[in-house]
Short mmCIF file of C-alpha atoms in Angstrom, two decimals:
data_model
loop_
_atom_site.label_atom_id
_atom_site.label_comp_id
_atom_site.label_asym_id
_atom_site.label_seq_id
_atom_site.Cartn_x
_atom_site.Cartn_y
_atom_site.Cartn_z
CA ASP B 1 -3.24 -1.67 16.81
CA GLN B 2 -1.43 1.05 14.90
CA GLN B 3 2.06 -0.22 14.23
CA VAL B 4 2.71 2.64 11.82
CA LYS B 5 1.47 6.07 12.82
CA GLN B 6 1.21 9.25 10.85
CA ASN B 7 -0.06 11.73 13.39
CA SER B 8 -0.60 14.64 11.04
CA PRO B 9 -3.62 14.05 8.81
CA SER B 10 -2.78 17.09 6.72
CA LEU B 11 0.00 19.55 5.93
CA SER B 12 0.06 22.76 3.87
CA VAL B 13 3.29 24.13 2.46
CA GLN B 14 4.09 26.97 0.09
CA GLU B 15 5.58 26.15 -3.27
CA GLY B 16 9.37 26.17 -3.13
CA ARG B 17 9.56 25.49 0.59
CA ILE B 18 10.40 22.20 2.31
CA SER B 19 7.70 19.67 3.14
CA ILE B 20 8.42 17.38 6.07
CA LEU B 21 6.17 14.40 6.61
CA ASN B 22 6.60 12.34 9.74
CA CYS B 23 5.98 8.73 10.62
CA ASP B 24 6.44 6.74 13.84
CA TYR B 25 6.42 2.98 14.26
CA THR B 26 6.12 0.71 17.24
CA ASN B 27 7.32 -2.66 15.96
CA SER B 28 11.07 -2.93 16.57
CA MET B 29 11.24 -5.79 14.06
CA PHE B 30 10.49 -3.44 11.16
CA ASP B 31 13.59 -3.08 9.01
CA TYR B 32 12.34 -1.83 5.66
CA PHE B 33 10.47 1.43 5.28
CA LEU B 34 8.80 3.01 2.29
CA TRP B 35 6.92 6.13 1.33
CA TYR B 36 4.08 6.02 -1.15
CA LYS B 37 2.20 8.88 -2.78
CA LYS B 38 -1.45 8.57 -3.71
CA TYR B 39 -3.54 10.77 -5.97
CA PRO B 40 -7.36 10.49 -5.94
CA ALA B 41 -8.69 7.57 -8.03
CA GLU B 42 -5.21 6.07 -8.35
CA GLY B 43 -3.31 3.41 -6.47
CA PRO B 44 -0.37 4.19 -4.17
CA THR B 45 2.79 4.99 -6.12
CA PHE B 46 6.15 4.04 -4.68
CA LEU B 47 8.37 7.05 -3.92
CA ILE B 48 11.39 6.06 -1.90
CA SER B 49 12.51 3.41 0.56
CA ILE B 50 15.13 2.88 3.22
CA SER B 51 16.43 -0.19 4.99
CA SER B 52 17.35 -0.19 8.63
CA ILE B 53 21.07 -0.39 7.89
CA LYS B 54 20.93 3.22 6.65
CA ASP B 55 19.80 6.44 8.23
CA LYS B 56 19.29 8.46 5.07
CA ASN B 57 18.34 7.84 1.47
CA GLU B 58 18.05 10.53 -1.15
CA ASP B 59 16.43 10.53 -4.58
CA GLY B 60 16.21 13.88 -6.29
CA ARG B 61 13.93 16.18 -4.32
CA PHE B 62 12.97 13.38 -1.92
CA THR B 63 14.99 12.35 1.13
CA VAL B 64 13.96 9.84 3.76
CA PHE B 65 15.56 9.93 7.20
CA LEU B 66 15.41 7.04 9.63
CA ASN B 67 16.00 7.34 13.37
CA LYS B 68 15.92 3.77 14.66
CA SER B 69 16.36 4.64 18.31
CA ALA B 70 13.33 6.93 18.17
CA LYS B 71 11.44 4.59 15.80
CA HIS B 72 10.81 7.57 13.61
CA LEU B 73 11.18 8.33 9.94
CA SER B 74 10.52 11.41 7.91
CA LEU B 75 10.18 12.33 4.27
CA HIS B 76 11.59 15.66 3.12
CA ILE B 77 10.52 17.15 -0.17
CA VAL B 78 12.50 20.16 -1.31
CA PRO B 79 11.61 22.27 -3.12
CA SER B 80 7.90 21.44 -2.88
CA GLN B 81 5.88 21.74 -6.07
CA PRO B 82 2.11 21.97 -6.61
CA GLY B 83 2.21 18.53 -8.29
CA ASP B 84 3.39 17.07 -5.00
CA SER B 85 -0.07 17.66 -3.55
CA ALA B 86 -1.31 14.16 -2.68
CA VAL B 87 -1.75 11.79 0.24
CA TYR B 88 1.55 10.35 1.46
CA PHE B 89 1.63 6.96 3.14
CA CYS B 90 4.43 5.62 5.27
CA ALA B 91 4.78 1.82 5.22
CA ALA B 92 7.00 -0.72 6.93
CA SER B 93 7.78 -4.41 6.95
CA ALA B 94 9.90 -6.86 8.91
CA SER B 95 11.89 -8.72 6.29
CA ARG B 96 14.02 -10.65 8.74
CA SER B 97 10.90 -12.09 10.37
CA GLY B 98 9.81 -14.13 7.41
CA ASN B 99 8.62 -11.41 5.11
CA THR B 100 5.72 -9.96 7.03
CA PRO B 101 3.17 -7.92 5.12
CA LEU B 102 3.70 -4.26 4.41
CA VAL B 103 1.89 -2.21 7.09
CA PHE B 104 0.64 1.25 6.16
CA GLY B 105 0.02 4.38 8.17
CA LYS B 106 -3.21 6.34 7.73
CA GLY B 107 -1.59 8.89 5.47
CA THR B 108 -0.89 12.63 5.47
CA ARG B 109 -2.56 14.86 2.91
CA LEU B 110 0.00 17.34 1.59
CA SER B 111 -1.20 20.51 -0.08
CA VAL B 112 1.42 22.60 -1.84
CA ILE B 113 0.15 26.12 -2.40
CA ALA B 114 1.38 28.08 -5.38
CA GLU R 1 6.92 1.59 -17.55
CA PRO R 2 5.15 -1.69 -16.77
CA GLU R 3 2.14 -1.35 -14.53
CA VAL R 4 -0.42 -3.35 -12.59
CA THR R 5 -3.88 -3.17 -14.16
CA GLN R 6 -7.16 -3.80 -12.39
CA THR R 7 -10.66 -4.34 -13.71
CA PRO R 8 -13.32 -3.19 -13.29
CA SER R 9 -12.60 0.26 -11.92
CA HIS R 10 -15.95 0.30 -10.15
CA GLN R 11 -18.17 -2.62 -9.20
CA VAL R 12 -21.62 -2.29 -7.64
CA THR R 13 -23.19 -5.40 -6.21
CA GLN R 14 -26.00 -6.39 -3.93
CA MET R 15 -25.36 -7.82 -0.49
CA GLY R 16 -24.96 -11.59 -0.63
CA GLN R 17 -23.75 -11.66 -4.23
CA GLU R 18 -20.39 -12.99 -5.34
CA VAL R 19 -17.86 -10.64 -6.90
CA ILE R 20 -14.58 -11.28 -8.66
CA LEU R 21 -12.01 -8.52 -8.85
CA ARG R 22 -9.38 -8.94 -11.51
CA CYS R 23 -5.77 -7.92 -11.71
CA VAL R 24 -2.95 -8.29 -14.18
CA PRO R 25 0.33 -7.94 -12.25
CA ILE R 26 3.59 -6.81 -13.80
CA SER R 27 4.69 -9.65 -16.04
CA ASN R 28 8.01 -10.64 -14.47
CA HIS R 29 6.84 -10.26 -10.88
CA LEU R 30 6.50 -13.29 -8.67
CA TYR R 31 4.69 -11.98 -5.58
CA PHE R 32 1.10 -10.78 -5.65
CA TYR R 33 -1.01 -9.02 -3.07
CA TRP R 34 -4.44 -7.66 -2.33
CA TYR R 35 -4.94 -4.67 -0.07
CA ARG R 36 -8.07 -2.67 0.63
CA GLN R 37 -8.88 0.81 1.85
CA ILE R 38 -12.22 1.57 3.41
CA LEU R 39 -13.14 5.21 2.86
CA GLY R 40 -11.20 7.45 5.22
CA GLN R 41 -9.19 4.62 6.69
CA LYS R 42 -5.72 3.21 6.12
CA VAL R 43 -4.65 0.79 3.45
CA GLU R 44 -4.98 -2.72 4.96
CA PHE R 45 -3.28 -5.94 3.94
CA LEU R 46 -5.53 -8.80 2.88
CA VAL R 47 -3.39 -11.52 1.35
CA SER R 48 -0.10 -12.32 -0.34
CA PHE R 49 0.41 -15.03 -2.94
CA TYR R 50 3.56 -16.69 -4.16
CA ASN R 51 4.30 -19.86 -6.08
CA ASN R 52 0.59 -20.53 -6.59
CA GLU R 53 -0.32 -20.46 -2.96
CA ILE R 54 -1.21 -18.01 -0.22
CA SER R 55 1.86 -17.06 1.78
CA GLU R 56 0.27 -14.66 4.27
CA LYS R 57 -3.25 -13.52 5.05
CA SER R 58 -4.80 -11.12 7.51
CA GLU R 59 -7.75 -11.54 9.84
CA ILE R 60 -9.87 -9.71 7.28
CA PHE R 61 -9.27 -12.49 4.75
CA ASP R 62 -11.82 -14.96 6.09
CA ASP R 63 -13.58 -17.88 4.41
CA GLN R 64 -15.59 -15.50 2.23
CA PHE R 65 -12.44 -14.47 0.41
CA SER R 66 -10.34 -16.47 -2.02
CA VAL R 67 -7.59 -15.72 -4.50
CA GLU R 68 -6.57 -17.46 -7.66
CA ARG R 69 -4.05 -17.20 -10.43
CA PRO R 70 -6.03 -18.97 -13.14
CA ASP R 71 -3.42 -18.48 -15.85
CA GLY R 72 0.00 -16.95 -16.30
CA SER R 73 -1.19 -13.36 -16.22
CA ASN R 74 -4.33 -12.84 -14.11
CA PHE R 75 -4.67 -12.70 -10.34
CA THR R 76 -8.19 -12.60 -8.95
CA LEU R 77 -9.86 -11.87 -5.63
CA LYS R 78 -13.27 -13.46 -5.08
CA ILE R 79 -15.68 -12.46 -2.35
CA ARG R 80 -18.22 -15.24 -2.09
CA SER R 81 -21.09 -13.48 -0.35
CA THR R 82 -20.56 -9.76 -0.08
CA LYS R 83 -21.48 -7.76 3.00
CA LEU R 84 -22.09 -4.03 3.31
CA GLU R 85 -18.78 -3.67 5.17
CA ASP R 86 -16.89 -5.08 2.19
CA SER R 87 -17.43 -1.75 0.44
CA ALA R 88 -13.93 -0.37 -0.12
CA MET R 89 -11.22 0.30 -2.68
CA TYR R 90 -9.41 -2.94 -3.42
CA PHE R 91 -5.84 -2.62 -4.59
CA CYS R 92 -3.83 -5.33 -6.26
CA ALA R 93 -0.04 -5.15 -6.06
CA SER R 94 2.95 -7.12 -7.23
CA SER R 95 6.66 -7.22 -6.55
CA GLY R 96 9.68 -8.90 -8.03
CA VAL R 97 10.86 -10.27 -4.72
CA GLY R 98 9.19 -10.64 -1.35
CA PHE R 99 8.43 -8.16 1.38
CA GLY R 100 11.36 -6.33 2.81
CA SER R 101 13.42 -6.35 -0.33
CA SER R 102 11.60 -4.41 -3.00
CA PRO R 103 8.65 -2.06 -3.19
CA LEU R 104 5.16 -3.17 -4.11
CA HIS R 105 3.70 -1.75 -7.28
CA PHE R 106 -0.01 -1.04 -7.00
CA GLY R 107 -2.82 -0.92 -9.51
CA ASN R 108 -5.35 1.91 -9.56
CA GLY R 109 -7.86 -0.12 -7.60
CA THR R 110 -11.41 -1.36 -7.93
CA ARG R 111 -14.04 0.54 -6.00
CA LEU R 112 -16.47 -2.04 -4.65
CA THR R 113 -19.85 -0.77 -3.52
CA VAL R 114 -22.14 -3.26 -1.78
CA THR R 115 -25.76 -2.14 -1.50
#
């Protein structure tokens, strides 16, 4: 049962261009969404989050967009840098349903080519 | 910046043996979690812990698993009798408030190999 889906296992982008990572969810109770970045041999590192009362949140080069009607969110990285190469995980939880556990997608491996 | 620390980084054990994975969460955090990632698969929730008791657990977290906060700083995951399929990266995480309000901060994980 994949409540959080990242359908692209990998993505390659040239340095300086925009990276767009996509995530779909099925549980309409989810109201808090996060993106994590993971390097090999390290734990997931929090990047950016968005609650369902917003449709956009921006932090420097990172912007998360939320489309509740489509149950879709995306992470935009612009400009992409070689250091952004990592696995990116989308995650979601349903805070209004008694703090359900954070559910992760399978991840998208981003490669930024210099 | 404060961080979650996990020891050991790699643990090899024989099937049927008990293992204890250790974590030191961020000091002012109140919520603690264990997740695991089997190679090539997604990060899966195991258990959450708040106020000295389990608040949520997944189907994976069966009777072979237990968690403990033995003192004011450590948070441990015990697997009583390890199976081959327990081989995975185990991540500890902590947060200042519960799910849905603040991000989880993860440690670098313990790679458990059961032979």
